[in-house]
Coordinates of C-alpha atoms in Angstrom, one line a residue:
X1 CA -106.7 100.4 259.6
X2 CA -106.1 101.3 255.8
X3 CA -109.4 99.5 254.2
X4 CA -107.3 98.5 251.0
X5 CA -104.7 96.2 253.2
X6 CA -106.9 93.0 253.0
X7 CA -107.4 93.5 249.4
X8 CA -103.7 94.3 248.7
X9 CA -102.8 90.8 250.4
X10 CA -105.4 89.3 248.8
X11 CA -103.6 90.5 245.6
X12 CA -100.2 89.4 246.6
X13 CA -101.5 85.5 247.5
X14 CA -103.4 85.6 243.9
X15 CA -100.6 86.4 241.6
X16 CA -97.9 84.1 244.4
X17 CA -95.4 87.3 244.9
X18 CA -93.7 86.5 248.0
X19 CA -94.0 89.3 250.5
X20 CA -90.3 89.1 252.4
X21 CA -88.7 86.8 249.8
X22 CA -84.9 87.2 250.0
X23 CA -82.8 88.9 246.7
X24 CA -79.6 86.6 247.2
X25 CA -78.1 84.8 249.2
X26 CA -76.1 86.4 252.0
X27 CA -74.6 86.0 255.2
X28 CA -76.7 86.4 258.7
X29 CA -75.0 86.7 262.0
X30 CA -75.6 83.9 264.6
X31 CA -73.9 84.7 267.6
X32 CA -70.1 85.2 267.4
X33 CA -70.2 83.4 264.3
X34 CA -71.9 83.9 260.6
X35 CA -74.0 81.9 258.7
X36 CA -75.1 81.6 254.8
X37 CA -78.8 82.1 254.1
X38 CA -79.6 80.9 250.5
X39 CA -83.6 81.4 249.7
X40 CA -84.3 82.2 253.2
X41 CA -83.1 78.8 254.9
X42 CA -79.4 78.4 256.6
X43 CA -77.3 76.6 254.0
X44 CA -74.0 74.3 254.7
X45 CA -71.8 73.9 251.9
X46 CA -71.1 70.2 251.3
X47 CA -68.5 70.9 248.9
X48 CA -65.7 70.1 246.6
X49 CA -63.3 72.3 244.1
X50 CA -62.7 71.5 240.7
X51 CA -59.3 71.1 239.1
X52 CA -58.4 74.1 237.5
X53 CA -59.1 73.4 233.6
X54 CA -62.3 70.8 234.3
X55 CA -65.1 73.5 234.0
X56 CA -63.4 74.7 230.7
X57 CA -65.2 71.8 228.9
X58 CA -68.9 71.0 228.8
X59 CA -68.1 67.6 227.3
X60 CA -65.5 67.2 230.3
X61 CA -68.2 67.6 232.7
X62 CA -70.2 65.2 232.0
X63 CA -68.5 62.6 233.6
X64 CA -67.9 64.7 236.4
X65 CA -71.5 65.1 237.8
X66 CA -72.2 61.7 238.9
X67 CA -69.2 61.9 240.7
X68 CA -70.4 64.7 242.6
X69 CA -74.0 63.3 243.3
X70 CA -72.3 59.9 244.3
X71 CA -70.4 62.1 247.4
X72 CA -73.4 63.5 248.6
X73 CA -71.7 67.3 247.6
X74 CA -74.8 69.8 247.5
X75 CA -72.3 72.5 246.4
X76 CA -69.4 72.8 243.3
X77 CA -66.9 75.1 243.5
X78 CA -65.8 75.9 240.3
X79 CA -63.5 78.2 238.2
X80 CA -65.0 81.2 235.7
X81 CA -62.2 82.1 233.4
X82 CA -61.2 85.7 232.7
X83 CA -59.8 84.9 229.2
X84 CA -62.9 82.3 227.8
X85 CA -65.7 85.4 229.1
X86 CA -64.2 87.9 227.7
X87 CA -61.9 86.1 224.4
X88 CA -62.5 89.7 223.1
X89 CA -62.5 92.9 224.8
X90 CA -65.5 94.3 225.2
X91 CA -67.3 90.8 223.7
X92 CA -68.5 88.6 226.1
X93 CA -69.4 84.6 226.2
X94 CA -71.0 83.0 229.2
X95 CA -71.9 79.7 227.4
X96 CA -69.8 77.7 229.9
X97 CA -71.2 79.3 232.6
X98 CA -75.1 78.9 231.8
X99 CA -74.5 75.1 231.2
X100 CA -72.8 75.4 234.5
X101 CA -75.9 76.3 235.8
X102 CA -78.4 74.5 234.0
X103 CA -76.4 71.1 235.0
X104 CA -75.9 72.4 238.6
X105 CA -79.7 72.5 239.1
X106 CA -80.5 69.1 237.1
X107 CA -77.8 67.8 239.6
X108 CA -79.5 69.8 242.4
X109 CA -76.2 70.8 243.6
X110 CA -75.4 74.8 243.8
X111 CA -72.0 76.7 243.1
X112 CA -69.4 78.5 244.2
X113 CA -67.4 80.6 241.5
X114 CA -63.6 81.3 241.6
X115 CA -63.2 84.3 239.6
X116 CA -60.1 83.4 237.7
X117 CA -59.0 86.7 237.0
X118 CA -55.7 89.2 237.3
X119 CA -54.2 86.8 239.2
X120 CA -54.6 82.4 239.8
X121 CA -52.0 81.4 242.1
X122 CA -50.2 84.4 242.0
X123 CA -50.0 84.7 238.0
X124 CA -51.6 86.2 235.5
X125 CA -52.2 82.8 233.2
X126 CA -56.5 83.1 232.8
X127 CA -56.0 86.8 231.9
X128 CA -57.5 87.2 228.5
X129 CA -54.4 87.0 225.1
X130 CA -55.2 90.8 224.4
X131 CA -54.3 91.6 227.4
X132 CA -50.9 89.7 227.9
X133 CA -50.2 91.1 224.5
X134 CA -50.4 94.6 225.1
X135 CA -47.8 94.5 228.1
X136 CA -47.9 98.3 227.8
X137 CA -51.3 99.5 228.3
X138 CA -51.9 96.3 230.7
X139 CA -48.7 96.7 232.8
X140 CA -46.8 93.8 234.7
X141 CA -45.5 93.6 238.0
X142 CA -41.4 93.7 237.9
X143 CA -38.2 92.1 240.4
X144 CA -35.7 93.7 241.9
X145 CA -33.7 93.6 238.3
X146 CA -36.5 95.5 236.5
X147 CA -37.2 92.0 235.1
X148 CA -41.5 92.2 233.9
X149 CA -43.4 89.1 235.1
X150 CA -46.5 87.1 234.3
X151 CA -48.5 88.6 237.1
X152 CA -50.8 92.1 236.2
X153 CA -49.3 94.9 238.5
X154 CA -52.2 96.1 240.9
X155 CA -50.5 99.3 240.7
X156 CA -51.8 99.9 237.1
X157 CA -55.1 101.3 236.8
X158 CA -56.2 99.9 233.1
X159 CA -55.5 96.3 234.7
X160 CA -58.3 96.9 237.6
X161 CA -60.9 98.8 235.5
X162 CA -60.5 95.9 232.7
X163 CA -61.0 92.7 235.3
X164 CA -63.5 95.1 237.0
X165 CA -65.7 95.5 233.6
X166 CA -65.6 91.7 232.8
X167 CA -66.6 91.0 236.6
X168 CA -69.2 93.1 236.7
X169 CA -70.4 91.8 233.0
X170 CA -70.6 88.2 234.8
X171 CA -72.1 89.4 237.8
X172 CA -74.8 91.1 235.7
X173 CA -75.3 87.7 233.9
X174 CA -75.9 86.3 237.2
X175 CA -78.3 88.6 238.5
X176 CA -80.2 88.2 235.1
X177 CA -80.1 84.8 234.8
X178 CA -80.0 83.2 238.5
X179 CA -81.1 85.5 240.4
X180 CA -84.2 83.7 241.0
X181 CA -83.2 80.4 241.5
X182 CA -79.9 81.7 243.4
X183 CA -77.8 78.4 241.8
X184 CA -74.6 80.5 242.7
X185 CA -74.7 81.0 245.7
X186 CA -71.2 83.0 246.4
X187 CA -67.9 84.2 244.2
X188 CA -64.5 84.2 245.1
X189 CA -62.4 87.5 243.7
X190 CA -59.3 86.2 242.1
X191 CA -57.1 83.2 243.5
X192 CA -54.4 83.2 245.8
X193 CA -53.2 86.7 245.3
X194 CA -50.0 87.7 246.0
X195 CA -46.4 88.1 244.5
X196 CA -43.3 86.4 243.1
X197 CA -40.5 86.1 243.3
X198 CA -39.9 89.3 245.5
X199 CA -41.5 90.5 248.0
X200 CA -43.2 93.2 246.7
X201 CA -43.5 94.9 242.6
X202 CA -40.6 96.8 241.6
X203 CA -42.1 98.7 238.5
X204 CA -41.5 102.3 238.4
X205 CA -45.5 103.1 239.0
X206 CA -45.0 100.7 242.5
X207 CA -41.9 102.4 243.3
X208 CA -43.9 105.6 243.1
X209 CA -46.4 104.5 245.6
X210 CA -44.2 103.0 247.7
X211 CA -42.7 106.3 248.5
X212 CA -46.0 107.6 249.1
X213 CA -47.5 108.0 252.8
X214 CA -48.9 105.2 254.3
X215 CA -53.1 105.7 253.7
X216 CA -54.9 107.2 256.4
X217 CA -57.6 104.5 256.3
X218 CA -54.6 102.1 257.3
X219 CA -53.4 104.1 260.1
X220 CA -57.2 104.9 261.4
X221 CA -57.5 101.3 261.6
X222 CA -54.4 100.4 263.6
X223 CA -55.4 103.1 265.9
X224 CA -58.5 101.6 266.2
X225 CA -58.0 98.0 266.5
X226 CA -54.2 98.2 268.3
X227 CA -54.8 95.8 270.9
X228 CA -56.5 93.2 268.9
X229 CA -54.1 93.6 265.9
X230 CA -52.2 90.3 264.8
X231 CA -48.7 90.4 266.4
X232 CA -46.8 90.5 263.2
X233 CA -48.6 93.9 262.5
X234 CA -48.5 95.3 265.8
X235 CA -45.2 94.2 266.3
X236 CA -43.8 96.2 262.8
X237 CA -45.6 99.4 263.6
X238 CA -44.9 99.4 267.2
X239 CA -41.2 98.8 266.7
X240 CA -40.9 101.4 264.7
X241 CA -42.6 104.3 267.0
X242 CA -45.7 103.7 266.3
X243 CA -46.0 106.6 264.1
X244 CA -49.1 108.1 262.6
X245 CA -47.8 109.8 259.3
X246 CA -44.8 108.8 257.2
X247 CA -43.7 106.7 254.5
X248 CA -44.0 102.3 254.1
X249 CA -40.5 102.4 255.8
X250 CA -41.0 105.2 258.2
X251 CA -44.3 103.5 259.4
X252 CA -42.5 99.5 259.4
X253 CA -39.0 99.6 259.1
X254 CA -37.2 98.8 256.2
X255 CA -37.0 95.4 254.9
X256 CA -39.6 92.3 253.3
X257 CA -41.7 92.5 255.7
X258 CA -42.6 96.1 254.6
X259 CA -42.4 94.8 251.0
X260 CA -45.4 92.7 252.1
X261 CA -47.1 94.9 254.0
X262 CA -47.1 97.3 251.4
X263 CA -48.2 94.8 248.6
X264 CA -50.6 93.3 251.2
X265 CA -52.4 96.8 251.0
X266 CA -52.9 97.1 247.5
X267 CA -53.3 93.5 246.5
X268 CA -55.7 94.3 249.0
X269 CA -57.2 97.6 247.6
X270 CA -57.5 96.0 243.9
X271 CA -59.9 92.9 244.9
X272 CA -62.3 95.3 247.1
X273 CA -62.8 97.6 243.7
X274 CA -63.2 94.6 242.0
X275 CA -65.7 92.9 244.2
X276 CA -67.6 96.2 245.3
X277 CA -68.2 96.8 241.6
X278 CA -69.4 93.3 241.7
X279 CA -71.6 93.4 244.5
X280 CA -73.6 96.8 243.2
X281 CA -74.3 94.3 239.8
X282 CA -75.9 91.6 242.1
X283 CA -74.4 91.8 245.8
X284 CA -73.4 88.0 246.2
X285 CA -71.5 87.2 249.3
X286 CA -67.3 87.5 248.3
X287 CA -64.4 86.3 249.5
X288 CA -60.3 85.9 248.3
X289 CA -58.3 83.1 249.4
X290 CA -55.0 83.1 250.7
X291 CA -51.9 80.5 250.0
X292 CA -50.7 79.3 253.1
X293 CA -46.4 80.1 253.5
X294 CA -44.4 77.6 255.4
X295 CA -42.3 78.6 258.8
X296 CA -39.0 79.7 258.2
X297 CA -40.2 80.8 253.9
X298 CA -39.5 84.3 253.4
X299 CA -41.8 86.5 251.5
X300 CA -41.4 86.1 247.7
X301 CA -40.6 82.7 248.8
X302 CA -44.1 81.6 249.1
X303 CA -46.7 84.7 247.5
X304 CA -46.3 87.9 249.7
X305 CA -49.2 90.0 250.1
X306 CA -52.0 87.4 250.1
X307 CA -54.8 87.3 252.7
X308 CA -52.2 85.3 254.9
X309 CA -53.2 85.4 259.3
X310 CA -50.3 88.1 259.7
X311 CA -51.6 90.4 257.4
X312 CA -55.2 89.7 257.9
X313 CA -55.7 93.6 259.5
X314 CA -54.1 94.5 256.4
X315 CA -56.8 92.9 254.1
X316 CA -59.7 93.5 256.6
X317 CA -59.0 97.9 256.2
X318 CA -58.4 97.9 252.7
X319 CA -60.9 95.4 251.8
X320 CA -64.5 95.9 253.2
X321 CA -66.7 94.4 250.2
X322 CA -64.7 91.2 251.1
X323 CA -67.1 89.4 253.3
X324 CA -64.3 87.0 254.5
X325 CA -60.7 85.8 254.2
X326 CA -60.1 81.7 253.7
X327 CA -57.1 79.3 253.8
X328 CA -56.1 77.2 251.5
X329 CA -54.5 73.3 252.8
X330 CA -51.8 72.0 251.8
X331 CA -49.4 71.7 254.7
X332 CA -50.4 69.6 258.3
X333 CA -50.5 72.6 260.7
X334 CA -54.8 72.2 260.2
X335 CA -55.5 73.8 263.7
X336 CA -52.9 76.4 263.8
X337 CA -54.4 78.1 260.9
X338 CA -57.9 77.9 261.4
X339 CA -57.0 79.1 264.5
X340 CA -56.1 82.3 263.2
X341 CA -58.4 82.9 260.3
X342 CA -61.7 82.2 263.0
X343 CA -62.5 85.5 263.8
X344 CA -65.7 87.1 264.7
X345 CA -65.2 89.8 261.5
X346 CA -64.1 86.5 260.1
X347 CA -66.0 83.4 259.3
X348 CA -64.3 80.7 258.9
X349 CA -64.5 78.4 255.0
X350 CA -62.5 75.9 254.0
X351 CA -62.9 76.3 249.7
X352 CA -59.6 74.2 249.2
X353 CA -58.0 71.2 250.9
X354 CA -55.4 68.5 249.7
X355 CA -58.3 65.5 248.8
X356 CA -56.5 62.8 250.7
X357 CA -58.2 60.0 253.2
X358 CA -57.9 62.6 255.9
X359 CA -60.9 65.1 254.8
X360 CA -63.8 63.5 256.2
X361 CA -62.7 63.6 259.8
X362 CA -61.1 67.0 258.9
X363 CA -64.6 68.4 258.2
X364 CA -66.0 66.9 261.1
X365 CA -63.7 69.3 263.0
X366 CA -64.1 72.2 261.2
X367 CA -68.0 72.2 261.1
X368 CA -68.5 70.9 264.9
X369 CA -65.1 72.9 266.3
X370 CA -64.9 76.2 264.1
X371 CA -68.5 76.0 263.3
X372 CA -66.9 76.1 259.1
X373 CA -69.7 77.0 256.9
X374 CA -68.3 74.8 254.6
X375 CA -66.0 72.9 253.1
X376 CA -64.5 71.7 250.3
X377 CA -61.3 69.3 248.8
X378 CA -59.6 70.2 245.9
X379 CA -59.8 68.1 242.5
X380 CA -62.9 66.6 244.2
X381 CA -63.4 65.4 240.8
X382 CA -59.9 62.9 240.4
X383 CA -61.2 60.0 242.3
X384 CA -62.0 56.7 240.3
X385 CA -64.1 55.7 243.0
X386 CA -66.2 58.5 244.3
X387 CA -68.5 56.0 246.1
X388 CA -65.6 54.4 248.1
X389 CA -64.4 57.7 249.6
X390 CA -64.2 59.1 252.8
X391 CA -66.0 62.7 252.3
X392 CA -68.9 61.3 250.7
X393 CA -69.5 59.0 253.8
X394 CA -69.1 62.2 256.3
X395 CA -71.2 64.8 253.6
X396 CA -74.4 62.0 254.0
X397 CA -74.2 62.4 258.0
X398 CA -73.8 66.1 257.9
X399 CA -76.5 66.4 255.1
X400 CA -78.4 64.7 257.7
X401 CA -77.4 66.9 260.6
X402 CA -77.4 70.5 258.6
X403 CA -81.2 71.9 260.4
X404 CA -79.2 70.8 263.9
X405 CA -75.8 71.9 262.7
X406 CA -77.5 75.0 262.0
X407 CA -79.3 75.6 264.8
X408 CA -76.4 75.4 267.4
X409 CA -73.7 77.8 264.9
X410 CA -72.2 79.7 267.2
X411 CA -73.0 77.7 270.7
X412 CA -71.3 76.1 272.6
X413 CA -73.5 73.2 272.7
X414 CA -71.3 72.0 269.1
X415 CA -68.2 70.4 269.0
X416 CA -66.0 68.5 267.3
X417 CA -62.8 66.3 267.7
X418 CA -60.1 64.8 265.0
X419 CA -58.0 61.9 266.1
X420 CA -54.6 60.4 265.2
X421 CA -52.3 57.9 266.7
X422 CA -49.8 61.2 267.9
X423 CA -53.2 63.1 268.9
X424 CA -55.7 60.3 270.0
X425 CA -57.7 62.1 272.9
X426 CA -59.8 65.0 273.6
X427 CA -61.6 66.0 276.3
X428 CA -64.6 68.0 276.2
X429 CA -66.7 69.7 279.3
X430 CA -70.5 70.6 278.7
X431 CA -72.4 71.3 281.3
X432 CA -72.9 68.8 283.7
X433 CA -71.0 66.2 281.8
X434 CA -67.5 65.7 280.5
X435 CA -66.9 63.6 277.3
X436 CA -63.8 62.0 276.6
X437 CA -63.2 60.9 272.9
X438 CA -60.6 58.7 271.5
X439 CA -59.1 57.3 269.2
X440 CA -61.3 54.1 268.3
X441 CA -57.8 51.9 267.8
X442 CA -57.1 52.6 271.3
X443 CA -58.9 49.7 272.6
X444 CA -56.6 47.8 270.5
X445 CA -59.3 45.8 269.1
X446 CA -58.7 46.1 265.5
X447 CA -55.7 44.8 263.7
X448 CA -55.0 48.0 262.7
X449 CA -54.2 49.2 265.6
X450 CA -50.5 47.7 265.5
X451 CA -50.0 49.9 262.8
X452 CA -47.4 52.7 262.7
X453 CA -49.8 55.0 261.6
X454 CA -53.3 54.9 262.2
X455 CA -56.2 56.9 260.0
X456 CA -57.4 60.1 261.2
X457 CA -61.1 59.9 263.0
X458 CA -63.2 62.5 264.4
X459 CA -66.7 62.9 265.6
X460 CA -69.0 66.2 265.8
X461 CA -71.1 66.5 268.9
X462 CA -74.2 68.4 269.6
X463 CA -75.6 68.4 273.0
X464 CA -79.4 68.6 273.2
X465 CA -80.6 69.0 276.3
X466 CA -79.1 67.9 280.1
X467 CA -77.1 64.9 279.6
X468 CA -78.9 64.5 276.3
X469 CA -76.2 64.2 272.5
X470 CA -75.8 63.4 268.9
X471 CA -73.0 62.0 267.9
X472 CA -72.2 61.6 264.3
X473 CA -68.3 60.1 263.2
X474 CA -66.2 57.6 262.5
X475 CA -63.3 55.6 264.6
X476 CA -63.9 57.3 267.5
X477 CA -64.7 55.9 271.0
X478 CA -66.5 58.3 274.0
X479 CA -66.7 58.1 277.8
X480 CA -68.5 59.9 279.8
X481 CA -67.9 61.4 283.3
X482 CA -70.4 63.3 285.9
X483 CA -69.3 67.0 287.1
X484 CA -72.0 66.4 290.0
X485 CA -70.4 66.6 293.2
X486 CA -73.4 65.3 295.0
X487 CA -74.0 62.3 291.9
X488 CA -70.3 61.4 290.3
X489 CA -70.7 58.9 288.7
X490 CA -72.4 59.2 285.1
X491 CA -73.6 56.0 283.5
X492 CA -76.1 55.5 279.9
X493 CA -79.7 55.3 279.8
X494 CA -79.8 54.7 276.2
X495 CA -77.5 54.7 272.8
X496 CA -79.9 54.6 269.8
X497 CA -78.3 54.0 266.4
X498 CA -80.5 56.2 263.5
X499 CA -80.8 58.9 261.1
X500 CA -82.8 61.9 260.3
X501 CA -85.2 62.2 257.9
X502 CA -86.2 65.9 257.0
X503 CA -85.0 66.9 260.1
X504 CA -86.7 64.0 262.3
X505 CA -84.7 61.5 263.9
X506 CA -85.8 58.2 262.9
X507 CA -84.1 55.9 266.0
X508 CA -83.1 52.4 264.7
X509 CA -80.4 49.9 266.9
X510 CA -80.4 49.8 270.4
X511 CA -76.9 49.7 271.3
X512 CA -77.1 49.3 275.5
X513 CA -75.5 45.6 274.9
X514 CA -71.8 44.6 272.8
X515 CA -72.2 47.7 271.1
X516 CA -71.6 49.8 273.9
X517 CA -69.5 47.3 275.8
X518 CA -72.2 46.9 278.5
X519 CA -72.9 50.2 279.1
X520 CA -68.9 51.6 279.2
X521 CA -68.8 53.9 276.3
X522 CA -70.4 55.2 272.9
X523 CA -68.3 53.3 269.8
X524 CA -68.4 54.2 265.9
X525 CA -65.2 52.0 265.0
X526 CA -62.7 53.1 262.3
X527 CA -64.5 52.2 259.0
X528 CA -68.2 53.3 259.8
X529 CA -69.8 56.3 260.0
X530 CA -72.9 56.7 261.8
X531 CA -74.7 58.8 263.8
X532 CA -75.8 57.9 267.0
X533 CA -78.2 59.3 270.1
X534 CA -77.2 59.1 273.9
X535 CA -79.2 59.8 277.0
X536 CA -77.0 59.9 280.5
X537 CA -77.7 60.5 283.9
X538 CA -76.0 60.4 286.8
X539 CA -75.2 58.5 290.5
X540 CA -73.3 58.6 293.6

C-alpha cells in the first residue's frame, strides 16, 4: 500500500474537496429509460415555461416568483435571448441572465434555458438587429418565388458560426458562473425549428445542396437501423429502391416529403454544431423541441423539418450532441405523441404544454406511464391564482414522491392512468394483482357527474412489495382483483391516508370505513389530491 494514501485523504477531508463530486448535471441510464442527475442525486423537473418576453425584464419578474413558489415548481424554464446577449457583435451582456440565477437560487428553484436563437417558432425574431440588417452576409431562407423570409437559412455558414459564438459565449458564462452550484441545470438549442411556408429553403445556396448526394452518415444509419426506422422514413426510402447513393430525389422520391426530409437533415445538422460547440464550453445536457403538425397539414403548412416522430431518425443521425427530442402540446392526441417520442435513445420531456385545468392529471400520466423526467406548462406564469390551480396541487404530491418516483424509472412497478368521461377506465396487471381505476364520477356520487363533460383525473401508482401500493391522484376510484387461481378473491388489509417527509412516509387517516366504502375500493374524489397507502391480500 502507497504510505502517502492516508495522508492524501487526510488532505482532501481538511480542505472539504469532494473526491467523486459530479461537474454538471447529466443524464444516467436506469433501465430502458434515462434519468437527470443534478449534484449527484436523481432530479424530477417540477416545471413550468415562461411566456416568451417575461424573462426580458428583471422588474417583470418579480411578481412572477411567488407565483412559482406558490405551485410547488422546483424548476423554470426560461428563454435566453440571442439579440439582448449579444446587442453588439462580438459584445456580450449576461445581466438578465445572472439575476436569473441569483433569483432562481433565493427562490430555490433551478432552470431550464431555451436558447432563443436562429430560429423561435420557426422565425428568426430573437436574432440580434445587426444581423437582420446585413441580410447578405447573414443569409435568409427563400419560397418557391425566390421571396427571402424572416427565418436564417441553415444552409449559410456565417449564420451557424455567429449563433454558435454567442452560444458558446453563454455557455462559458455558465460554466464560470454556475458551474458549482449547477442552478441550470439543462439548455434547449433554438425553438421549434423548422420552415415556412414551404417545405423546404429555396435559396440558391439550398438548391445547391439539394442536388448534392444524400450524406453517407444518413445512409449508414438507415442501413443500420432499417427495421426499427419510423414508417414514414422507411416507407420513402424503401419505395424508392432503397438505394445507397444518389441524390434527395433519387434516395425519396420527389415531392414535400423530400423537401422535409432534406430540411429535416440540415435543420438537423445546424443545432448539433451549435450544441456540440456548446457542450465542449460546459457539457450541459441539450435538447430541441419540435411543433407538433396536425393530420391531414402538409409540410410548410405547420414547420417542416422540425424534430417531429416521422423524422425523428432523421434528427437522431444528424444530431448526436442532442441528448433528446421533445414535443410541444397544443393539440388533444396526448398519448399518440408521447407514444412516439418514448424511445429508449429517447427520453421522454414535456418542456411545453397548453396550461389549462387538464395538466395536473396530465403529469400524473406522463411521470407514472412514460416515466417523463419532467414537465412543464407553458405561460406558467399567466395565472391570477397560482394557489388555486391544479399543477401546483399534483407538483406537492410528486415533490413528495420524487426519491420513490426515482427509484422505480424505468420498472415496471410505476404506472400511471388519466381519466375522462369518453376514457374513464384503465386496467392495470402487476403481479399478482390487477387494479382497475376509474373515473371517480362513475359512482355517480357527485353532482358533477351529470355533467356533459367531466374533468380529466389521473393517479400514478407505484407498487412496493406483494400486494403492497402508493397511490397519489385526484378523481380517481381503484378496485382491486386477485390473479391467484388457488386465492381469487382480493380484499384490503389497510388504506392509510399520509405524506412523506424527506422520504419517510408519515401515515395519517385510516380509511378501512366510509372512506373506502367498507372495504370495496381505494377513493381520492375529483377535487382532492392525496396520496394514499394500500396493503391487499387475497382469499378463495
Amino acid at each position: 500500500m502507497n504510505t502517502l494514501y492516508p495522508y492524501f485523504i487526510a488532505l482532501l477531508f481538511f480542505v472539504n474537496i469532494p473526491v467523486f463530486a459530479q461537474e454538471f448535471p447529466e443524464l444516467t441510464a436506469r433501465g430502458e429509460r434515462k434519468i437527470l442527475v443534478v449534484k449527484d442525486q436523481p432530479f424530477l423537473i417540477l416545471g413550468g415555461e415562461l411566456g416568451n418576453s417575461s424573462a426580458s425584464d428583471m422588474c417583470y419578474m418579480e411578481n412572477i416568483w411567488p407565483k412559482i413558489k406558490k405551485m410547488n415548481l422546483n424548476t423554470l424554464l426560461t428563454p435566453v435571448y440571442w439579440e439582448l446577449t449579444e446587442p453588439q457583435e462580438g459584445k456580450f451582456n449576461f445581466e438578465l441572465i445572472d439575476n436569473l440565477i441569483r433569483d432562481a437560487r433565493k427562490h430555490d428553484v433551478k432552470l431550464v434555458l431555451l436558447w432563443f436563437g436562429s430560429w423561435k417558432n420557426s422565425m428568426s425574431c430573437y436574432a440580434p438587429v445587426w444581423v437582420k440588417k446585413n441580410a447578405r452576409r447573414f443569409p435568409r431562407a427563400a419560397s418557391k418565388e425566390g421571396e427571402g423570409q424572416e427565418i436564417l437559412s441553415p444552409f449559410a455558414r456565417e449564420n451557424l458560426e455567429a449563433d454558435k459564438k454567442a452560444f458558446v459565449a453563454l455557455m462559458n458564462h455558465l460554466r464560470k458562473t454556475d458551474g458549482g452550484e449547477q442552478t441550470v441545470i439543462m439548455v434547449q438549442v433554438e425553438n421549434e425549428i423548422g420552415m415556412l411556408p414551404d417545405a423546404r429553403d429555396h435559396s440558391a445556396e439550398a438548391n445547391r445542396f439539394f442536388k448534392q448526394a444524400v450524406p453517407d452518415e444518413l445512409i449508414t444509419y438507415m442501413k443500420n437501423n432499417r427495421d426499427e426506422l419510423a414508417p414514414f422514413l422507411r416507407t420513402r426510402w424503401e419505395s424508392n429502391g432503397s438505394s445507397w447513393r444518389g441524390s434527395w430525389e433519387e434516395i425519396f422520391g420527389k415531392g414535400l416529403d423530400t423537401d422535409e426530409i432534406f430540411m429535416a437533415w440540415y435543420f438537423a445538422r445546424y443545432a448539433d454544431e451549435v450544441a456540440k460547440a456548446g457542450k465542449e464550453a460546459y457539457p450541459l445536457p441539450m435538447f430541441v423541441n419540435a411543433a407538433l403538425n396536425r393530420p391531414g397539414v402538409r409540410p410548410g403548412d405547420y414547420p417542416s423539418g422540425g424534430p417531429l416522430p416521422h423524422l425523428i431518425d432523421i434528427w437522431k443521425a444528424a444530431a448526436p450532441q442532442i441528448d433528446f427530442l421533445s414535443p410541444d402540446f397544443y393539440n388533444p392526441r396526448f398519448r399518440y405523441w408521447n407514444d412516439l417520442y418514448t424511445r429508449e435513445d429517447n427520453p421522454l420531456f414535456i418542456p411545453e404544454i397548453r396550461f389549462e385545468p387538464s395538466v395536473g392529471a396530465k403529469a400524473f400520466y406522463a411521470i407514472g406511464h412514460y416515466h417523463a423526467m419532467g414537465f412543464s406548462p407553458f405561460s406558467i406564469e399567466s395565472t391570477e391564482h397560482p394557489e388555486e390551480e391544479n399543477i401546483g396541487k399534483v407538483y406537492e404530491l410528486l415533490r413528495q414522491l420524487s426519491p420513490e418516483i426515482q427509484q422505480n424509472v424505468g420498472s415496471r412497478d410505476m404506472r400511471g392512468v388519466w381519466l375522462s368521461k369518453s376514457e374513464a377506465v384503465d386496467t392495470l396487471h402487476f403481479g399478482d394483482y390487477t387494479l382497475v381505476a376509474k373515473h371517480d364520477h362513475i359512482l355517480g356520487w357527485s353532482p358533477e357527474a351529470k355533467a356533459e363533460e367531466w374533468p380529466e383525473s389521473g393517479a400514478l401508482i407505484i407498487r412496493k412489495g406483494p400486494g403492497k401500493f402508493i397511490i397519489a391522484g385526484t378523481g380517481v376510484v381503484v378496485t382491486f382483483l386477485s390473479r391467484s387461481k388457488n386465492a381469487p378473491q382480493a380484499g384490503i388489509s389497510r388504506i392509510d391516508e399520509g405524506k412523506y417527509e424527506n422520504g419517510s412516509w408519515k401515515p395519517g387517516r385510516r380509511m378501512n370505513g366510509d372512506q373506502s366504502h367498507q372495504g370495496r375500493h381505494l377513493r381520492i374524489p375529483a377535487g382532492r389530491y392525496d396520496i394514499q397507502q394500500v396493503e391487499l391480500y387475497s382469499y378463495k
